[in-house]
JSON list of C-alpha atoms in Angstrom, two decimals:
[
{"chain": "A", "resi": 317, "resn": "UNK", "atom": "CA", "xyz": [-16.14, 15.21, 13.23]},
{"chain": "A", "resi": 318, "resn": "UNK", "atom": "CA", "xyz": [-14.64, 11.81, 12.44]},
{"chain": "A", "resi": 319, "resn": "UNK", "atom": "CA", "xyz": [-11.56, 11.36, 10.57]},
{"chain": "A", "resi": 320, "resn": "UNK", "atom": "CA", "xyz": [-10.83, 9.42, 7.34]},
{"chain": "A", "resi": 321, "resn": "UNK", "atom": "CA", "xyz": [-9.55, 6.08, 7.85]},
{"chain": "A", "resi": 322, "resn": "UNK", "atom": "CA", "xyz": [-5.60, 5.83, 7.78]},
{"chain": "A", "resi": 323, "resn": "UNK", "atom": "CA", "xyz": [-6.56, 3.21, 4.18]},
{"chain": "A", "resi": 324, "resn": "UNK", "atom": "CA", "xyz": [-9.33, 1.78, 2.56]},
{"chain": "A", "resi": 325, "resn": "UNK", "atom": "CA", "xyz": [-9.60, -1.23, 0.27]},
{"chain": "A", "resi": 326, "resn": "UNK", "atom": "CA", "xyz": [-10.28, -2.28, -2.92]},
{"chain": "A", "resi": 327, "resn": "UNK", "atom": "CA", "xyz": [-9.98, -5.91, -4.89]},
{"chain": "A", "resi": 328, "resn": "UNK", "atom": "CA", "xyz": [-7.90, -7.42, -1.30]},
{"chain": "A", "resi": 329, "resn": "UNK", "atom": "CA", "xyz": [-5.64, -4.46, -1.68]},
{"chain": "A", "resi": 330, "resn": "UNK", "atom": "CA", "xyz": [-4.72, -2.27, 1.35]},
{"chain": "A", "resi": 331, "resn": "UNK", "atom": "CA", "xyz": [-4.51, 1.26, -0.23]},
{"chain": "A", "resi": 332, "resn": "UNK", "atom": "CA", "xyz": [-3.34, 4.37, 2.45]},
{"chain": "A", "resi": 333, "resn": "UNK", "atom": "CA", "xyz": [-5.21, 7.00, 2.28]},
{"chain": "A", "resi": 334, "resn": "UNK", "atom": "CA", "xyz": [-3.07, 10.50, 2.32]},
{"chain": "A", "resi": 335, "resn": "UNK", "atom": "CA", "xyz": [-5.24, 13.67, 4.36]},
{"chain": "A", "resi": 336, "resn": "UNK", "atom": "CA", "xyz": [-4.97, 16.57, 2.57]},
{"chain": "A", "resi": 337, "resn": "UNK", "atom": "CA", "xyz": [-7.36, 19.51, 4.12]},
{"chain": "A", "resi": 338, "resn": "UNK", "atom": "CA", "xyz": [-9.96, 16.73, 4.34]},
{"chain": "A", "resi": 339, "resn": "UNK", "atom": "CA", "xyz": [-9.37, 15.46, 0.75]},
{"chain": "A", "resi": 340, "resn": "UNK", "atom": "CA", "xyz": [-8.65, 11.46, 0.55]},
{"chain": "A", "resi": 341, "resn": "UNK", "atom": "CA", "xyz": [-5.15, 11.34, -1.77]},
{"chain": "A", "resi": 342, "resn": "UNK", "atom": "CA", "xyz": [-3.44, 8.30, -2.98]},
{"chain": "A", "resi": 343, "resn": "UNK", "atom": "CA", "xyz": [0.35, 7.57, -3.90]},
{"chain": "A", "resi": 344, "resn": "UNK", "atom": "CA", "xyz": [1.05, 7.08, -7.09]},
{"chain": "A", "resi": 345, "resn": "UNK", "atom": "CA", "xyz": [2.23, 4.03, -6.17]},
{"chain": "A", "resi": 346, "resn": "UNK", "atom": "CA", "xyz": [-0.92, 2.75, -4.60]},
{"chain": "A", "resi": 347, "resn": "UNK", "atom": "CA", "xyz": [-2.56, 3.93, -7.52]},
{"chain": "A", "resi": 348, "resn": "UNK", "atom": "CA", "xyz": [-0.71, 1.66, -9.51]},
{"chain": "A", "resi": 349, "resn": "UNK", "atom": "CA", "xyz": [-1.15, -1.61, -7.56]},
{"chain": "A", "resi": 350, "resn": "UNK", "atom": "CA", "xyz": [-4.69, -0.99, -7.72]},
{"chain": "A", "resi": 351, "resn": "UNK", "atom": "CA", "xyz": [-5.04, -0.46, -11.42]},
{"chain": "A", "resi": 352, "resn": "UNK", "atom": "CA", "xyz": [-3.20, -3.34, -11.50]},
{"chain": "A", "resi": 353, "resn": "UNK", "atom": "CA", "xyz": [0.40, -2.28, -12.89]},
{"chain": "A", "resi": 354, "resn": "UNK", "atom": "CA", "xyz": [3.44, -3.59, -12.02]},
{"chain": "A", "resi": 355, "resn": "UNK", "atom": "CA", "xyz": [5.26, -0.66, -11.16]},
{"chain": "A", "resi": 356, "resn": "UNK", "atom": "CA", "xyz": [4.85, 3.22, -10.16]},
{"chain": "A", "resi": 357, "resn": "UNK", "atom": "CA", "xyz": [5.61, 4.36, -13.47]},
{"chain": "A", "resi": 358, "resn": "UNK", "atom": "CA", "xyz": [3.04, 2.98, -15.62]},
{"chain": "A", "resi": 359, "resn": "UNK", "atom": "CA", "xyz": [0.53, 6.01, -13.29]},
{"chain": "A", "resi": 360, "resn": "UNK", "atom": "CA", "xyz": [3.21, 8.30, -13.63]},
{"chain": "A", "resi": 361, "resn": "UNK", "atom": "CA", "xyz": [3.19, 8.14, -17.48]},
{"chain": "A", "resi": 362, "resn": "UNK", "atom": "CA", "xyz": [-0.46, 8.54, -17.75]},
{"chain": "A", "resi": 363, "resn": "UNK", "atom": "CA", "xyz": [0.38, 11.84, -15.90]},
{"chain": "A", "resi": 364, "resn": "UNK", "atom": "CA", "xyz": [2.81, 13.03, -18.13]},
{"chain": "A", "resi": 365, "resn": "UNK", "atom": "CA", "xyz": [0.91, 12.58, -21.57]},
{"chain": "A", "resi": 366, "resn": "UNK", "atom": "CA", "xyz": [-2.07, 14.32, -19.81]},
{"chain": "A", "resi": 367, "resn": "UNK", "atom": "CA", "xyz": [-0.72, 16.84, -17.63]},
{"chain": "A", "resi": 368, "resn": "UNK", "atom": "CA", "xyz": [-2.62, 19.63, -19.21]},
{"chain": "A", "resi": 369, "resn": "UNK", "atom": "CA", "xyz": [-6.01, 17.59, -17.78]},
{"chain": "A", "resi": 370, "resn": "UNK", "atom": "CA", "xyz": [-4.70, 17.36, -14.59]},
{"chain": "A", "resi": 371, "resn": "UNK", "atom": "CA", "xyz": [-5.40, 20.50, -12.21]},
{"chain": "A", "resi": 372, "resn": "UNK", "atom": "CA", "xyz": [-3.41, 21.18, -9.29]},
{"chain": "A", "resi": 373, "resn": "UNK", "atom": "CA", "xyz": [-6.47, 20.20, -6.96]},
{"chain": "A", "resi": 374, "resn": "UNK", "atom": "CA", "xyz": [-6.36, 16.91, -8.74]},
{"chain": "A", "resi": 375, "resn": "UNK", "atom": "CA", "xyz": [-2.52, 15.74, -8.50]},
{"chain": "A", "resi": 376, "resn": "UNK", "atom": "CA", "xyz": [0.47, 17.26, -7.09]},
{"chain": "A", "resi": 377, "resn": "UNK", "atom": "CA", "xyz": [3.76, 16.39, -5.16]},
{"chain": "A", "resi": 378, "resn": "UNK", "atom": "CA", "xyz": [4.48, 16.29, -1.37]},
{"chain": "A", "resi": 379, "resn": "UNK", "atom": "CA", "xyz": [7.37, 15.32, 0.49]},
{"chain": "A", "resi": 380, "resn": "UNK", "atom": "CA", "xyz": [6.39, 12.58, 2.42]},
{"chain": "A", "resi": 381, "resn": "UNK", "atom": "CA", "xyz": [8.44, 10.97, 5.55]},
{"chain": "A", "resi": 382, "resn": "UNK", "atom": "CA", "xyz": [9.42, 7.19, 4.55]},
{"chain": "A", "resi": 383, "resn": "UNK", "atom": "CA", "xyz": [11.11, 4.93, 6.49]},
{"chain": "A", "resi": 384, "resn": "UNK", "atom": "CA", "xyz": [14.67, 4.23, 5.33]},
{"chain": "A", "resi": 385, "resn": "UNK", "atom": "CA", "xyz": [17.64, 2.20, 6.62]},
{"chain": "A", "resi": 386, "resn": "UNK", "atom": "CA", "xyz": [18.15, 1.44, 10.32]},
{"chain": "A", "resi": 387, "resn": "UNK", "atom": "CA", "xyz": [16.29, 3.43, 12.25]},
{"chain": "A", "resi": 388, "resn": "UNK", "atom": "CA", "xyz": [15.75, 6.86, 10.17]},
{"chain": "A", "resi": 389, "resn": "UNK", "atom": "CA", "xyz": [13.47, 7.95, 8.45]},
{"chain": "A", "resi": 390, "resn": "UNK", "atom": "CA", "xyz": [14.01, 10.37, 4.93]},
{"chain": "A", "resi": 391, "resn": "UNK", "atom": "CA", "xyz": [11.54, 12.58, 3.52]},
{"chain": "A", "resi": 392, "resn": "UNK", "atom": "CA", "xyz": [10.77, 11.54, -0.48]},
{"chain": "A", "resi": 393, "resn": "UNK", "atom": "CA", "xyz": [8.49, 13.71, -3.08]},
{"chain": "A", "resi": 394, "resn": "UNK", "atom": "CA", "xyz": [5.59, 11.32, -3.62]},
{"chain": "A", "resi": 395, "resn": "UNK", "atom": "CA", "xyz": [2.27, 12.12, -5.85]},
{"chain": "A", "resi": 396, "resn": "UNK", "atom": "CA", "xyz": [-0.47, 12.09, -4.97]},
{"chain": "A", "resi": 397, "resn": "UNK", "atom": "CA", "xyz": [-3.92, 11.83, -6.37]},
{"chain": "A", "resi": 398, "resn": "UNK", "atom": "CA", "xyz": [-7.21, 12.87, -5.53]},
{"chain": "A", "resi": 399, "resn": "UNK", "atom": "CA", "xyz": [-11.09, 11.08, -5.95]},
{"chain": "A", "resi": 400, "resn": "UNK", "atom": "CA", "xyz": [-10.70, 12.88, -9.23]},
{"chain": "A", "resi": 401, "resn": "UNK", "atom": "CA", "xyz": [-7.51, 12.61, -10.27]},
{"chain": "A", "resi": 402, "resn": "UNK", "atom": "CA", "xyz": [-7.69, 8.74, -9.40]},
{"chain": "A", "resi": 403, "resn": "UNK", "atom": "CA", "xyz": [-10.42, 8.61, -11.63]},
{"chain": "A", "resi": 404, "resn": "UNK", "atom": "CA", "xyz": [-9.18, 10.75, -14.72]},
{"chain": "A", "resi": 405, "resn": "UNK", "atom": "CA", "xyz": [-6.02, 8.44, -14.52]},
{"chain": "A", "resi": 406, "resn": "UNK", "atom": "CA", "xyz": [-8.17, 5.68, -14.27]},
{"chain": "A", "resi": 407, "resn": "UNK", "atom": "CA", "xyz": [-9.99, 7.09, -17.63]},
{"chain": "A", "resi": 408, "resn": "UNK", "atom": "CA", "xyz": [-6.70, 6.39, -19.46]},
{"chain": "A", "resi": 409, "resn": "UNK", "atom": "CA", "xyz": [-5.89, 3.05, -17.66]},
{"chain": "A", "resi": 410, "resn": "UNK", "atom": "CA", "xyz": [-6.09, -0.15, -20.14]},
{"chain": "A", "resi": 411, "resn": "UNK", "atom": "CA", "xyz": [-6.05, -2.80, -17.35]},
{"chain": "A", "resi": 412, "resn": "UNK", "atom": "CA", "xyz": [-8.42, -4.94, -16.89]},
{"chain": "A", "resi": 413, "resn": "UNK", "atom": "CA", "xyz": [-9.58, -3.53, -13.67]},
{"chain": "A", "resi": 414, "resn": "UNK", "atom": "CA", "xyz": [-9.74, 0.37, -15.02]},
{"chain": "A", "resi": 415, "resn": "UNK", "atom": "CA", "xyz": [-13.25, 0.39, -15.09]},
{"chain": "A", "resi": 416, "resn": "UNK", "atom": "CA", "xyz": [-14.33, -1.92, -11.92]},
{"chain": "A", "resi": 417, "resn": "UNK", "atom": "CA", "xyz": [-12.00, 0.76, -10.16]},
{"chain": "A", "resi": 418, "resn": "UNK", "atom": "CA", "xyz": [-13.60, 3.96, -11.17]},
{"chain": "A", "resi": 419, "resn": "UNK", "atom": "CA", "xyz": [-17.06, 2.83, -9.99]},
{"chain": "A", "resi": 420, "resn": "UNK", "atom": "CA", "xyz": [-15.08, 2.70, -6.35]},
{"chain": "A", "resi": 421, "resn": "UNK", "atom": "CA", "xyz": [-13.65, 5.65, -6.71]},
{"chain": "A", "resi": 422, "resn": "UNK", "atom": "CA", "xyz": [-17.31, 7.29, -7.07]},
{"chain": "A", "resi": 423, "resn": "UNK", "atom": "CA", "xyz": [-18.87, 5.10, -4.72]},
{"chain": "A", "resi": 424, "resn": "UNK", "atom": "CA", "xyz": [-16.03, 4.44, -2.05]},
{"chain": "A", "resi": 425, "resn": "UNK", "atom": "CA", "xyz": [-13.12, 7.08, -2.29]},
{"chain": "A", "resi": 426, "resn": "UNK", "atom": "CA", "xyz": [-15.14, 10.07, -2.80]},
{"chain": "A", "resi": 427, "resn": "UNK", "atom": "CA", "xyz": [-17.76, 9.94, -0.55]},
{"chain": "A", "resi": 428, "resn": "UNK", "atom": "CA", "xyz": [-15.16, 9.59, 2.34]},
{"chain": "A", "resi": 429, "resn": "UNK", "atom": "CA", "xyz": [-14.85, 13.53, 2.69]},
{"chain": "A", "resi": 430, "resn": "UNK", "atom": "CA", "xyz": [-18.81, 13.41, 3.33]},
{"chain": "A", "resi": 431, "resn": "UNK", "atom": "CA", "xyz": [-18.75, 10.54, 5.98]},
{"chain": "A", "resi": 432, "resn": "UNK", "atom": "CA", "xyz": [-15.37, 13.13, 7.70]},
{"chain": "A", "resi": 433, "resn": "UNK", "atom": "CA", "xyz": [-17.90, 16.18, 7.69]},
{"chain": "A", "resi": 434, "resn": "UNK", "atom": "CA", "xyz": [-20.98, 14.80, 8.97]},
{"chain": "A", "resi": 435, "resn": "UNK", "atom": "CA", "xyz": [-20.71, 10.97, 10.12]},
{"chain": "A", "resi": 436, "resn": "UNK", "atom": "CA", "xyz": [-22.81, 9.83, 7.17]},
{"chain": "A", "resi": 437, "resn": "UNK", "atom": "CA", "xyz": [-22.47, 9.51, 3.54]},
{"chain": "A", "resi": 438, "resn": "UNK", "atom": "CA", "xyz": [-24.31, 12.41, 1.70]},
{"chain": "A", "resi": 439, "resn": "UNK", "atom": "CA", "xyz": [-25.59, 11.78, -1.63]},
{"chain": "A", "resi": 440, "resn": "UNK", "atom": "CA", "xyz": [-26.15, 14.55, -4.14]},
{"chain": "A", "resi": 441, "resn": "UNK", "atom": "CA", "xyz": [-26.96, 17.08, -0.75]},
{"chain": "A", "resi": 442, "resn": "UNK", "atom": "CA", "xyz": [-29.31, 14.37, 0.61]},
{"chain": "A", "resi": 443, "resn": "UNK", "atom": "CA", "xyz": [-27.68, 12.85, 4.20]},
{"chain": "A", "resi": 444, "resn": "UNK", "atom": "CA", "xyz": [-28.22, 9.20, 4.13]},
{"chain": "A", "resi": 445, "resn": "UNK", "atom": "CA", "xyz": [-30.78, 8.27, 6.85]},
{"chain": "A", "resi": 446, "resn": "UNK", "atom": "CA", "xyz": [-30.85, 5.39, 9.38]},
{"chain": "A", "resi": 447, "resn": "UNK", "atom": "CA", "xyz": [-33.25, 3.32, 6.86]},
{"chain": "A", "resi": 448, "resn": "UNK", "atom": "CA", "xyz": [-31.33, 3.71, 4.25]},
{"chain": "A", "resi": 449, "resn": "UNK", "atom": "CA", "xyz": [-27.94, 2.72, 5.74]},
{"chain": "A", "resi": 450, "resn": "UNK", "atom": "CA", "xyz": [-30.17, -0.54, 7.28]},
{"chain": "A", "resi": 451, "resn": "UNK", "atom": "CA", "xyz": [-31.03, -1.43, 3.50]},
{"chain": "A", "resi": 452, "resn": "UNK", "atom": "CA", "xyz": [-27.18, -1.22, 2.85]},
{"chain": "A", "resi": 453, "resn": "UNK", "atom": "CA", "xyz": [-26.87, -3.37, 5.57]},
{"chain": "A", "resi": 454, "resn": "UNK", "atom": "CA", "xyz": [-29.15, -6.13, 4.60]},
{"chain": "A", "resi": 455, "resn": "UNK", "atom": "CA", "xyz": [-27.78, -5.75, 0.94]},
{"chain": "A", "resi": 456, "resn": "UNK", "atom": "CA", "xyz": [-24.20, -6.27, 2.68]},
{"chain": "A", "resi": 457, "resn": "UNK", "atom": "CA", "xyz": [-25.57, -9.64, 4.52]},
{"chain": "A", "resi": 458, "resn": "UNK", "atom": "CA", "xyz": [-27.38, -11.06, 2.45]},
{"chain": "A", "resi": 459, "resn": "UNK", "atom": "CA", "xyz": [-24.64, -11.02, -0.75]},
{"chain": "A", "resi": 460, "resn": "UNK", "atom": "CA", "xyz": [-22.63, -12.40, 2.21]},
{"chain": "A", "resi": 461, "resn": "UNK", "atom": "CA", "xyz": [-24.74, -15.35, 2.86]},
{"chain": "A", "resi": 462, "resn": "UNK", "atom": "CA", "xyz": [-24.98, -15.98, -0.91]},
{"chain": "A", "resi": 463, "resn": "UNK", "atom": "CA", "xyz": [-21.17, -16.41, -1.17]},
{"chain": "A", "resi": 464, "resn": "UNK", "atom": "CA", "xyz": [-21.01, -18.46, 1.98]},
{"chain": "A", "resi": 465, "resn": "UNK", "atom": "CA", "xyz": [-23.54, -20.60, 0.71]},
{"chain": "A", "resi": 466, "resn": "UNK", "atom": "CA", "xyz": [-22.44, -20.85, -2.36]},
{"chain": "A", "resi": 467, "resn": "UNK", "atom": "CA", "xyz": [-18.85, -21.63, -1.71]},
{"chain": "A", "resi": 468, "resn": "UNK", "atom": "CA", "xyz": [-20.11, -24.04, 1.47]},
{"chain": "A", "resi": 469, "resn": "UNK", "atom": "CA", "xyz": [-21.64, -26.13, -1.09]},
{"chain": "A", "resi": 470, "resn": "UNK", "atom": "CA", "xyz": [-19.40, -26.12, -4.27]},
{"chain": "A", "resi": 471, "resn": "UNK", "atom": "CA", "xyz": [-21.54, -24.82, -6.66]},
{"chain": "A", "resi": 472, "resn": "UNK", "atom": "CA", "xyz": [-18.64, -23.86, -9.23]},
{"chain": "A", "resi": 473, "resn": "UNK", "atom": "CA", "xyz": [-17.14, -26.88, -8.88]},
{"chain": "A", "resi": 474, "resn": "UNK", "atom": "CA", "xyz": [-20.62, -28.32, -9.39]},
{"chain": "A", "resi": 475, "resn": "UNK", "atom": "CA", "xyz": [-21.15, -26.35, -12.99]},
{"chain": "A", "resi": 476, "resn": "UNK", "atom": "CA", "xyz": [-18.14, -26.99, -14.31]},
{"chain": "A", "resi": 477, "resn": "UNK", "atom": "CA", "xyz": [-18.71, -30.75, -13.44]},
{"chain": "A", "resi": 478, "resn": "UNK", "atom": "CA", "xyz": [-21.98, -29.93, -15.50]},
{"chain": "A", "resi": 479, "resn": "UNK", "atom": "CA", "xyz": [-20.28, -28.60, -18.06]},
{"chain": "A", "resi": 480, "resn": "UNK", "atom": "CA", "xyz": [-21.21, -25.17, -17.28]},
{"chain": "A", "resi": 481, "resn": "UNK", "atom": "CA", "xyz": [-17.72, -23.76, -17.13]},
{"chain": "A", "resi": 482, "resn": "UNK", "atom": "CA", "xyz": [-17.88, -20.20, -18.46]},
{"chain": "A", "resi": 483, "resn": "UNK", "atom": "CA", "xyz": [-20.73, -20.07, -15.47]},
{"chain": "A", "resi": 484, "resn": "UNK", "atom": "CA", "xyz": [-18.89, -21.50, -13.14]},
{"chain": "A", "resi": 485, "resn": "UNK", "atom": "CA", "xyz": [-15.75, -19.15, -13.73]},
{"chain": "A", "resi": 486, "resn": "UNK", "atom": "CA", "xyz": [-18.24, -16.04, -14.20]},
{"chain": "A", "resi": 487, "resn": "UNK", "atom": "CA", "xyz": [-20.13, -16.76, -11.02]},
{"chain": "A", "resi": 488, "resn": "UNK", "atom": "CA", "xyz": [-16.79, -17.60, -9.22]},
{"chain": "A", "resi": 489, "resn": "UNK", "atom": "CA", "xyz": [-15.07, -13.76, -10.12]},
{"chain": "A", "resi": 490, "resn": "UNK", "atom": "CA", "xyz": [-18.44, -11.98, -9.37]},
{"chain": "A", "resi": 491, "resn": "UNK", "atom": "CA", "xyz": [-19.07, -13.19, -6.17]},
{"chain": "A", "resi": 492, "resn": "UNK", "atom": "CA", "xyz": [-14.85, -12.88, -5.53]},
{"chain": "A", "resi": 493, "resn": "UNK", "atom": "CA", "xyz": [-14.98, -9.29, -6.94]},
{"chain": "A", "resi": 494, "resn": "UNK", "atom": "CA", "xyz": [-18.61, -8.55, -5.12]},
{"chain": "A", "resi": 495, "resn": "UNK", "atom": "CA", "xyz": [-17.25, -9.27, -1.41]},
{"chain": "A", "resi": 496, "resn": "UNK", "atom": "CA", "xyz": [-13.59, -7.71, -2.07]},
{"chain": "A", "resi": 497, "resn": "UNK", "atom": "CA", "xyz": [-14.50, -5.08, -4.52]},
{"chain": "A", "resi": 498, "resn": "UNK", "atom": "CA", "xyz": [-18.17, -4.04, -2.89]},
{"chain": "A", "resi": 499, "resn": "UNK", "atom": "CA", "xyz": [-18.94, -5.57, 0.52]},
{"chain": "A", "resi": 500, "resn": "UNK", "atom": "CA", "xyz": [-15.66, -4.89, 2.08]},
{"chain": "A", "resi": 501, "resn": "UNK", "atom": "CA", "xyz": [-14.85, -1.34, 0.45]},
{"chain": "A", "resi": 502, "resn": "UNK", "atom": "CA", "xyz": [-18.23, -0.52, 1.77]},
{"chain": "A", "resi": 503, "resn": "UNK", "atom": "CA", "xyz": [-17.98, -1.87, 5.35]},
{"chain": "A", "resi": 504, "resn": "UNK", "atom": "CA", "xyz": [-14.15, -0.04, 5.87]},
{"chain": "A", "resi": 505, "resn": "UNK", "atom": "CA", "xyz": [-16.16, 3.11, 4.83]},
{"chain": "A", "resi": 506, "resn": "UNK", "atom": "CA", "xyz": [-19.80, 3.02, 6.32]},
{"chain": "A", "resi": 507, "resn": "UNK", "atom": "CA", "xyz": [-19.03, 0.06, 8.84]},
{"chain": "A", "resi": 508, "resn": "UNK", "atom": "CA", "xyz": [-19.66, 2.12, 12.18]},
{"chain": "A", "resi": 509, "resn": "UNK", "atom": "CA", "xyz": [-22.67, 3.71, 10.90]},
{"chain": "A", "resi": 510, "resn": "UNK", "atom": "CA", "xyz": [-24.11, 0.52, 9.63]},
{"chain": "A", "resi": 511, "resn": "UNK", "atom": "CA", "xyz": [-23.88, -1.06, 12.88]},
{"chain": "A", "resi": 512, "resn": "UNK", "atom": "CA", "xyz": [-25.34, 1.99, 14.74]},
{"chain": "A", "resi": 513, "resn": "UNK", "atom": "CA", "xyz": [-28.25, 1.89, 11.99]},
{"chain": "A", "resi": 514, "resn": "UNK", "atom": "CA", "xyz": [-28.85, -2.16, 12.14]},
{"chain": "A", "resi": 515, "resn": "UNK", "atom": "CA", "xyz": [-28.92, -1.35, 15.90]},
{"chain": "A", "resi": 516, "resn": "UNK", "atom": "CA", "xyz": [-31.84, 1.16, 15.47]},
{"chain": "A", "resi": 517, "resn": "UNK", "atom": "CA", "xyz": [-33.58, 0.47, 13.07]},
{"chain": "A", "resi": 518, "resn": "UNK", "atom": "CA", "xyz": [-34.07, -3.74, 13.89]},
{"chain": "A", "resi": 519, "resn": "UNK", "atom": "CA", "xyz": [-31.95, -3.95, 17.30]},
{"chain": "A", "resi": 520, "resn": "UNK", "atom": "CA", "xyz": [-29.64, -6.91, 15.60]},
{"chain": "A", "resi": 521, "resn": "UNK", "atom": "CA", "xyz": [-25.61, -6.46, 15.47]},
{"chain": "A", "resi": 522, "resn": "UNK", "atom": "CA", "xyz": [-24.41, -6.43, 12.16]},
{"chain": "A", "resi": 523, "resn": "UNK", "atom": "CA", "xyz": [-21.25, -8.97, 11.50]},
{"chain": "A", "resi": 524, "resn": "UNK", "atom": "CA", "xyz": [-18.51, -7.54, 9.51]},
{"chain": "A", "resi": 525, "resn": "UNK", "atom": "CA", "xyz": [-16.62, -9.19, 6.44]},
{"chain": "A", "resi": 526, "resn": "UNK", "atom": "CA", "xyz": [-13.41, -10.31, 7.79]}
]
């Protein structure tokens, strides 16, 4: 049985991920930076106009050990948030990143339990083979090589010199948003089975985003 990784990420931001009986959680606070907020208490909020949607299993408070002044450390009631709750909070988010951030929350944070249990990600009761873990792999490389080449040979730059702007700046977030919002996500979650399946399945090592 593996464990879940101590974060994961999602848009270039580091989020921790909080173990409870197996269950990914997030801070509140993390929460916030990735919805894009300013501050803890924009979540927190959310929670309070629609605590009677929130079940116990979804959000609740912890005292969690924080580093303080000097050398000790201080224990602090933090909330936390599960897959679910991330994403019901999410549901009431008006930031422009709301909805790019519940589509990771399906596809990332709440198939993490499944990769603790059995190694793999299950989908819908179906374990996710070797062959299908390679295609995820080639997916992963090839969108990869696209943004390398692309950015290797200045192709915004090159539309908006065209006078393709709104191209250039819609090509330039998707690709931006593809690698840090999809490639990486799903190499910090399915990385060490990837490799072990690229390894298989066409005996090639598979390079990680970095």
């Amino acid at each position: 049985m593996t464990q879940l990784p101590a974060a994961v990420c999602f848009s270039g931001k580091s989020l921790s991920i909080i173990d409870r009986d197996g269950v990914p959680h997030l801070t509140a606070a993390d929460l916030a930076r990735a919805l894009g907020y300013k501050d803890t208490s924009a979540v927190l909020r959310i929670y309070s106009r629609h605590t009677d949607e929130f079940t116990y299993q979804m959000s609740l408070v912890v005292n969690l050990t924080v580093k303080g002044f000097g050398s000790g450390n201080s224990e602090k009631p933090v909330r936390l948030f599960s897959p679910r709750g991330c994403h019901l909070v999410a549901m009431f988010a008006r930031t422009s990143v709301a909805a790019a951030f519940r589509r990771w929350v399906l596809d990332v944070l709440e198939v993490l339990p499944s990769i603790r249990k059995t190694g793999s990600y299950t989908a819908t009761g179906t374990l996710v083979n070797d062959d299908v873990l390679c295609a995820i792999w080639i997916l992963c490389s090839q969108f990869k090589s696209l943004h390398e080449t692309v950015f290797t040979n200045k192709v915004p730059q090159a539309l908006a010199w065209l006078g393709a702007r709104q191209m250039s700046g819609a090509l330039y977030d998707r690709l931006l948003d593809g690698l840090h919002g999809g490639v990486g996500p799903i190499e910090k979650a399915l990385g060490p089975q990837m490799e072990q399946a690229a390894q298989k399945v066409r005996g090639v090592t598979y390079r990680r985003f970095s």
